[in-house]
Coordinates of N, CA and C in Angstrom, one line a residue:
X30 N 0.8 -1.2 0.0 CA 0.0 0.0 0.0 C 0.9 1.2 0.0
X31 N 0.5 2.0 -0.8 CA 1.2 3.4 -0.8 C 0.6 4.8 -0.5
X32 N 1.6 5.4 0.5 CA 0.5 6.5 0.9 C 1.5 8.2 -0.3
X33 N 1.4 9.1 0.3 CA 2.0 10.4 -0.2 C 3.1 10.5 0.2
X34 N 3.9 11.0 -0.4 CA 5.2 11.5 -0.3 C 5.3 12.8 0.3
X35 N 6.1 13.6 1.4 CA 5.9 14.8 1.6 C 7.4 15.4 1.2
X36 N 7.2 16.4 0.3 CA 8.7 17.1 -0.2 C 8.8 18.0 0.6
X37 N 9.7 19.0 1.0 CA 10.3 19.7 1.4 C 11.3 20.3 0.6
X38 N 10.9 22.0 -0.2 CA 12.5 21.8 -1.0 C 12.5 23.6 -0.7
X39 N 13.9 23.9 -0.2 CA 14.1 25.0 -0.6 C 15.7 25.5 -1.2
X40 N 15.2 26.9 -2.0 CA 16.8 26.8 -2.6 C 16.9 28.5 -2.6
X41 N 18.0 28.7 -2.6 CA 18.5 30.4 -2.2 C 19.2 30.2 -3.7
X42 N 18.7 31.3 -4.2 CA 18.7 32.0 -5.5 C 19.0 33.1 -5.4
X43 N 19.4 33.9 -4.4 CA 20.0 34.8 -4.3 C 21.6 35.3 -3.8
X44 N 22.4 36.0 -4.5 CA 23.6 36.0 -4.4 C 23.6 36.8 -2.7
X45 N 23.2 38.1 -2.7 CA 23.3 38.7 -1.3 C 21.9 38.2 -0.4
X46 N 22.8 38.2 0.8 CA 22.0 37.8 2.4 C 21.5 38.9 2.7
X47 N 19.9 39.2 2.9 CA 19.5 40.4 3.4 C 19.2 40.4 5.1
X48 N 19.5 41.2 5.8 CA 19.3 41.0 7.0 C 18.1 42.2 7.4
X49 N 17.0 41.7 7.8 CA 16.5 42.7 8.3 C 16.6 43.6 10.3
X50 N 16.2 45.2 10.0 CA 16.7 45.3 11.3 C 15.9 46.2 11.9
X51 N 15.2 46.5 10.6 CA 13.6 47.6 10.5 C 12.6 47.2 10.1
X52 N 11.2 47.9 10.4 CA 10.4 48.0 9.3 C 10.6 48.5 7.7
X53 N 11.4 49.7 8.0 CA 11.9 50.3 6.5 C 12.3 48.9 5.6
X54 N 13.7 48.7 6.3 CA 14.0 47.6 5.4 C 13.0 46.9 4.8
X55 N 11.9 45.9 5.9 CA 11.2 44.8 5.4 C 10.2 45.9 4.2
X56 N 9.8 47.0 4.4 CA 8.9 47.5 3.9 C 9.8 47.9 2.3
X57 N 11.0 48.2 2.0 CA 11.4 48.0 0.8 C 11.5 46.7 -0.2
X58 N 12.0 45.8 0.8 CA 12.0 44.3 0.3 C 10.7 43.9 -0.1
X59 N 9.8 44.2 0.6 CA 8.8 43.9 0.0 C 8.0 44.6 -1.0
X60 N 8.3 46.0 -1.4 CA 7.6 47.0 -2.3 C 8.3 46.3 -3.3
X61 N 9.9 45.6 -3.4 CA 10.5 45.1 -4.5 C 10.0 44.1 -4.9
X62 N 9.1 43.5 -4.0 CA 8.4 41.7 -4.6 C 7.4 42.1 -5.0
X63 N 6.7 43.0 -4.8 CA 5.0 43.6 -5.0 C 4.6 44.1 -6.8
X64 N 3.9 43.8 -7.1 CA 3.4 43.6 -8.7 C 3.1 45.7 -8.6
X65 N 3.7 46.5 -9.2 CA 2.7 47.6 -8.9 C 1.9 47.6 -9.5
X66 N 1.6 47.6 -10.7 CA 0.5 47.3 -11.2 C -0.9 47.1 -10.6
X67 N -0.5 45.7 -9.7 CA -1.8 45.5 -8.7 C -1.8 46.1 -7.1
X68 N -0.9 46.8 -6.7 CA -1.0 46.8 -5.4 C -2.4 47.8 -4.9
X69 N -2.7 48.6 -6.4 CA -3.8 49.6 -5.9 C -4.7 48.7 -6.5
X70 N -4.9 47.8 -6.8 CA -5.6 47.2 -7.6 C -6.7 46.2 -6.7
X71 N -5.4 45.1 -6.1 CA -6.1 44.2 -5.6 C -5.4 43.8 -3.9
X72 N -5.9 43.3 -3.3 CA -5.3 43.2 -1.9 C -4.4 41.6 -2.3
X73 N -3.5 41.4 -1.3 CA -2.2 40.1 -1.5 C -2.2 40.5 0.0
X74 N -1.5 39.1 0.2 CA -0.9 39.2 1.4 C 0.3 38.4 1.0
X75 N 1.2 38.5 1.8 CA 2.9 37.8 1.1 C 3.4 37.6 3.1
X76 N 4.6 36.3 2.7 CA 5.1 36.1 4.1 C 6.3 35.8 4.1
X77 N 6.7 36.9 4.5 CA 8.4 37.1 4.6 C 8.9 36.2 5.8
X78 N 10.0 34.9 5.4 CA 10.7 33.7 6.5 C 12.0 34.2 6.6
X79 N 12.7 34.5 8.1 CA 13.5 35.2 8.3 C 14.1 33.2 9.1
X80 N 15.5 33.6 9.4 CA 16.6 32.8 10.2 C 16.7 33.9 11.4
X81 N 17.4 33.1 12.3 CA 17.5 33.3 13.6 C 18.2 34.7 13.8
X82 N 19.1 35.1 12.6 CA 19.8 36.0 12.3 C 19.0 37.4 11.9
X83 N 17.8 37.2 11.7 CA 17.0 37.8 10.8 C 17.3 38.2 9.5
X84 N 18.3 37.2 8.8 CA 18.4 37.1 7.2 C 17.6 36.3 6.6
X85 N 16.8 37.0 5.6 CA 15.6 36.8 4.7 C 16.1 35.4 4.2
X86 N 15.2 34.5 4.4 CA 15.1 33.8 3.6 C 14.1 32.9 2.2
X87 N 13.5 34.1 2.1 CA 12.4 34.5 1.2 C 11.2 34.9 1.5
X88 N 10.1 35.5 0.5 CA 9.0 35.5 0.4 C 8.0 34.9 -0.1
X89 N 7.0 34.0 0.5 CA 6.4 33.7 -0.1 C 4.6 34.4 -0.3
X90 N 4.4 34.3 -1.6 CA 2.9 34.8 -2.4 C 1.6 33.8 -1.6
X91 N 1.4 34.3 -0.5 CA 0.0 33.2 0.5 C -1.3 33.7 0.0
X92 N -1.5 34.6 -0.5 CA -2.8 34.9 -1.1 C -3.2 36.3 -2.1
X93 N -4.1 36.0 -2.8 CA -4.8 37.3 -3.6 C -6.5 36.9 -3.0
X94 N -6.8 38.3 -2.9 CA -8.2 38.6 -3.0 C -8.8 39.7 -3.6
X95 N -10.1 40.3 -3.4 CA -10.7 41.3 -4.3 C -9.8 42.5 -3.5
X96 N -10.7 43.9 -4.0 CA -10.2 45.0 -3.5 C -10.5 45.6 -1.8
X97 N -10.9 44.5 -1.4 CA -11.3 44.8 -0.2 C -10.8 43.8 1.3
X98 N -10.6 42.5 0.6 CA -9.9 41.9 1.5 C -9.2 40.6 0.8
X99 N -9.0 39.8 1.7 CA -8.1 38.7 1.4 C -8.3 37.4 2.4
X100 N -8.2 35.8 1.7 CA -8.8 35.3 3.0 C -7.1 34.5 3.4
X101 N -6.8 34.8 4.6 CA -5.9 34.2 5.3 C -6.1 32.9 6.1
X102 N -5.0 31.9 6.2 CA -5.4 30.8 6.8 C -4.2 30.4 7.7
X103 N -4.4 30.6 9.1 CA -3.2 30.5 9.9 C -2.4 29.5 9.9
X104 N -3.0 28.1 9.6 CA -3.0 26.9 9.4 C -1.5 27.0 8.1
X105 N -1.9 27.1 7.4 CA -1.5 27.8 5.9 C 0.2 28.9 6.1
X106 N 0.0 29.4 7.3 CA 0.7 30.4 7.2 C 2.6 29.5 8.2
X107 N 1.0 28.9 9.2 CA 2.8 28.1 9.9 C 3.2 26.9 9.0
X108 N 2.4 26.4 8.1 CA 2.9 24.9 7.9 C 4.4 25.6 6.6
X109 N 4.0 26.9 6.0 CA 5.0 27.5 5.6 C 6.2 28.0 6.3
X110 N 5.8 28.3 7.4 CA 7.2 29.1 7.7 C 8.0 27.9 8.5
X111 N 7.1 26.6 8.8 CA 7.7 25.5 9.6 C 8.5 24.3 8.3
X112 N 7.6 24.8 7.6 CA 8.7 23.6 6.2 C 9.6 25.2 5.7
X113 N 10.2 26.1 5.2 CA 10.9 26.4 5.2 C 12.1 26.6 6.4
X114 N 11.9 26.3 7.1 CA 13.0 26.3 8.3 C 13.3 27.7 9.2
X115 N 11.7 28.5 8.8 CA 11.9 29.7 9.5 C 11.8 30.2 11.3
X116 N 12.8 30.8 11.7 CA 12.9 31.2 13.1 C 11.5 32.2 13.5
X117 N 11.6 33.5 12.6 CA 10.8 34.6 12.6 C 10.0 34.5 11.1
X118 N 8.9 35.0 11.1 CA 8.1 35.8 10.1 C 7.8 37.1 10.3
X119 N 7.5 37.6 8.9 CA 6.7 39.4 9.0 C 5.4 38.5 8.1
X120 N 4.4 39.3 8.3 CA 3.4 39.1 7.7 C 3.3 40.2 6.6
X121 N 2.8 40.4 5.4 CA 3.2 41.6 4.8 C 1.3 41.3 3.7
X122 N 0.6 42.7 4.1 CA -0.3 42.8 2.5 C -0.7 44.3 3.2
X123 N -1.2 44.6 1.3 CA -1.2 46.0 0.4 C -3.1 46.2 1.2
X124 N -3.1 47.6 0.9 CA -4.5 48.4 1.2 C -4.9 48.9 -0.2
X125 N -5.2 48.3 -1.4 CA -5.3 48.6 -2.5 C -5.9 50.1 -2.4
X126 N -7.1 50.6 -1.3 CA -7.6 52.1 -1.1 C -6.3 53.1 -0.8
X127 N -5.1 53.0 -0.3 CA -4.2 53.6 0.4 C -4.2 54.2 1.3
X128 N -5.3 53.5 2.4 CA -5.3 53.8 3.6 C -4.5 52.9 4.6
X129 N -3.7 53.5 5.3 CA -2.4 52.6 5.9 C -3.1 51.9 7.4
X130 N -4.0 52.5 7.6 CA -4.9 52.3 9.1 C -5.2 50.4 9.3
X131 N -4.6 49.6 10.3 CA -5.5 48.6 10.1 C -6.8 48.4 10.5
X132 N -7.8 47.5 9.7 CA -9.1 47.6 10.0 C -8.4 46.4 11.6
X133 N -10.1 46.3 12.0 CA -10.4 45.7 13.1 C -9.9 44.1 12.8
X134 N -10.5 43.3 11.6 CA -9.9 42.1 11.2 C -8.3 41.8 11.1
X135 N -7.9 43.1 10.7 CA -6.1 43.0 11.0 C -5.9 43.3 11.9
X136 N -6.3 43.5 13.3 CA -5.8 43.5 14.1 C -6.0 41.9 14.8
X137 N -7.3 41.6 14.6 CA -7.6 40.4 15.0 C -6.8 39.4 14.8
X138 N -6.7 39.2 13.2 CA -6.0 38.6 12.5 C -4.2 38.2 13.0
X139 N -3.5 39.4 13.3 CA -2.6 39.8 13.4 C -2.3 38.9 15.6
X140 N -3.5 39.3 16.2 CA -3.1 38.4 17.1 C -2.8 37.3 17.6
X141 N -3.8 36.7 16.9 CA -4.2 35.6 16.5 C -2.8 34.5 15.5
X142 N -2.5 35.6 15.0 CA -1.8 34.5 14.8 C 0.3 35.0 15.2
X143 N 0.0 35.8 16.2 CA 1.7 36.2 17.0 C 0.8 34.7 18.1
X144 N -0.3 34.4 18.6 CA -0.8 32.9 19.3 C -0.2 32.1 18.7
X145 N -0.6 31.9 18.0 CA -0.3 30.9 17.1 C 1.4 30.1 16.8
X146 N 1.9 31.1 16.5 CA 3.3 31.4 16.1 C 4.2 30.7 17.7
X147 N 3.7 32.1 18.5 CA 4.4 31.4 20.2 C 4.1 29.8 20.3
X148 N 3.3 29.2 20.0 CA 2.7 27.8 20.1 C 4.1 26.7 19.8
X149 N 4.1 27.2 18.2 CA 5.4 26.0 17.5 C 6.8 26.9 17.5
X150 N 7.2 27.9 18.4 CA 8.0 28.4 18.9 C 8.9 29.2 17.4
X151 N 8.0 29.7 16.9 CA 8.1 31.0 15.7 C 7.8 32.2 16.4
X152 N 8.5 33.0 15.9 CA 8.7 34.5 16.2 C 7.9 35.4 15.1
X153 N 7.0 36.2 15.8 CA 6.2 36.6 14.6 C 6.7 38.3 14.8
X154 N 7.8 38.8 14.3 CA 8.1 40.2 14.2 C 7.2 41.0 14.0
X155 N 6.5 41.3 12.8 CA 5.8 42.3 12.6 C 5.0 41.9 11.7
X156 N 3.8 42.7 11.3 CA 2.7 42.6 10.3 C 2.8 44.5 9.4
X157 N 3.1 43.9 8.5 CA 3.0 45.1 7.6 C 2.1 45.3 6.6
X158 N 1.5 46.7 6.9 CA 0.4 46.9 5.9 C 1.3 48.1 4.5
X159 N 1.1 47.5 3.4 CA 1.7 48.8 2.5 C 1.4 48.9 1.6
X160 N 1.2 50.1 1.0 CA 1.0 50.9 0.0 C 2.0 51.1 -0.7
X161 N 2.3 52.1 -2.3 CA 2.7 52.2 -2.9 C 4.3 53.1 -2.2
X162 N 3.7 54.0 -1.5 CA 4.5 55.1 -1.2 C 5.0 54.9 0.4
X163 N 4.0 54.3 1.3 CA 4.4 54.0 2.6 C 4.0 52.9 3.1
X164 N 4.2 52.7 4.5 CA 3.5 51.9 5.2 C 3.0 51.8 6.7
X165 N 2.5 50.9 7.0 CA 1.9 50.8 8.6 C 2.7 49.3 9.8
X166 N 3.4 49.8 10.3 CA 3.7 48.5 11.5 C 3.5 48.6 12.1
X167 N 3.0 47.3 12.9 CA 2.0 46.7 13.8 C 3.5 47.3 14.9
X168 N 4.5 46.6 14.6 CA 5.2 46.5 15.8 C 5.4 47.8 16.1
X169 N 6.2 48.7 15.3 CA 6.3 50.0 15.2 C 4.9 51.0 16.3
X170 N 3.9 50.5 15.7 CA 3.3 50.9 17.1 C 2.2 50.4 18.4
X171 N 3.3 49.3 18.0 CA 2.8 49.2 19.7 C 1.7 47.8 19.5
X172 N 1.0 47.5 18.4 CA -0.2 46.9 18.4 C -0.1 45.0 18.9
X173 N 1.1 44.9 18.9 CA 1.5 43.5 19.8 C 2.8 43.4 20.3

């Protein structure tokens, strides 16, 4: 009887080690991954896996939704940063309106899963909300 195979693969395709040490930083790295095209367009959410060092070890694309939200799955969010081999995550998605404010669901959302995270002993740095031109951190103020 044969059941599934489970892969696990990651590969660094990148020549320089990014180290994060701000929001600025994460918040460029990630305007660099970001489609502009769609950021006023449509809402994404993306999840930056950091090493113990807090050198990026990529981003991954966790979701698209309409212009108003996006549906997140916490489940979804650690089985990624736990098969990547990540220490820390940033959570990262766009306000296609370009209002930087989090609604009430991002905040929820955002608790909910720094829970989560403490659980399988992941570090959940920050949740960034961004726009074209700026952005909003959870950590930056205060909100966990």
């Amino acid at each position: 009887m044969k059941v599934s195979e489970i892969q696990v693969s990651y590969s660094n395709q990148g020549d320089k080690r990014i180290t994060v040490n701000n929001s600025e930083t994460v918040f460029e790295i990630a305007l660099a991954h970001w489609d502009k095209n769609i950021i006023e367009f449509q809402e994404e959410v993306k999840l930056m896996l950091l090493n113990r060092a807090n050198v990026i070890l990529g981003i991954y694309d966790l979701s698209k939704g309409g212009v108003a939200s996006c549906s997140v799955d916490l489940k979804i969010i650690l089985s990624i940063a736990l098969k990547g081999n990540a220490s820390s995550i940033v959570l990262l998605h766009n306000h296609p309106s370009g209002k930087l404010l989090p609604s009430e669901s991002d905040k929820i959302l955002t608790k909910k899963l720094k829970e989560a995270c403490e659980i399988v002993d992941l570090v959940l740095l920050d949740h960034l909300i961004i726009t074209k031109e700026s952005y909003y951190s959870f950590a930056d103020n205060g909100i966990f």
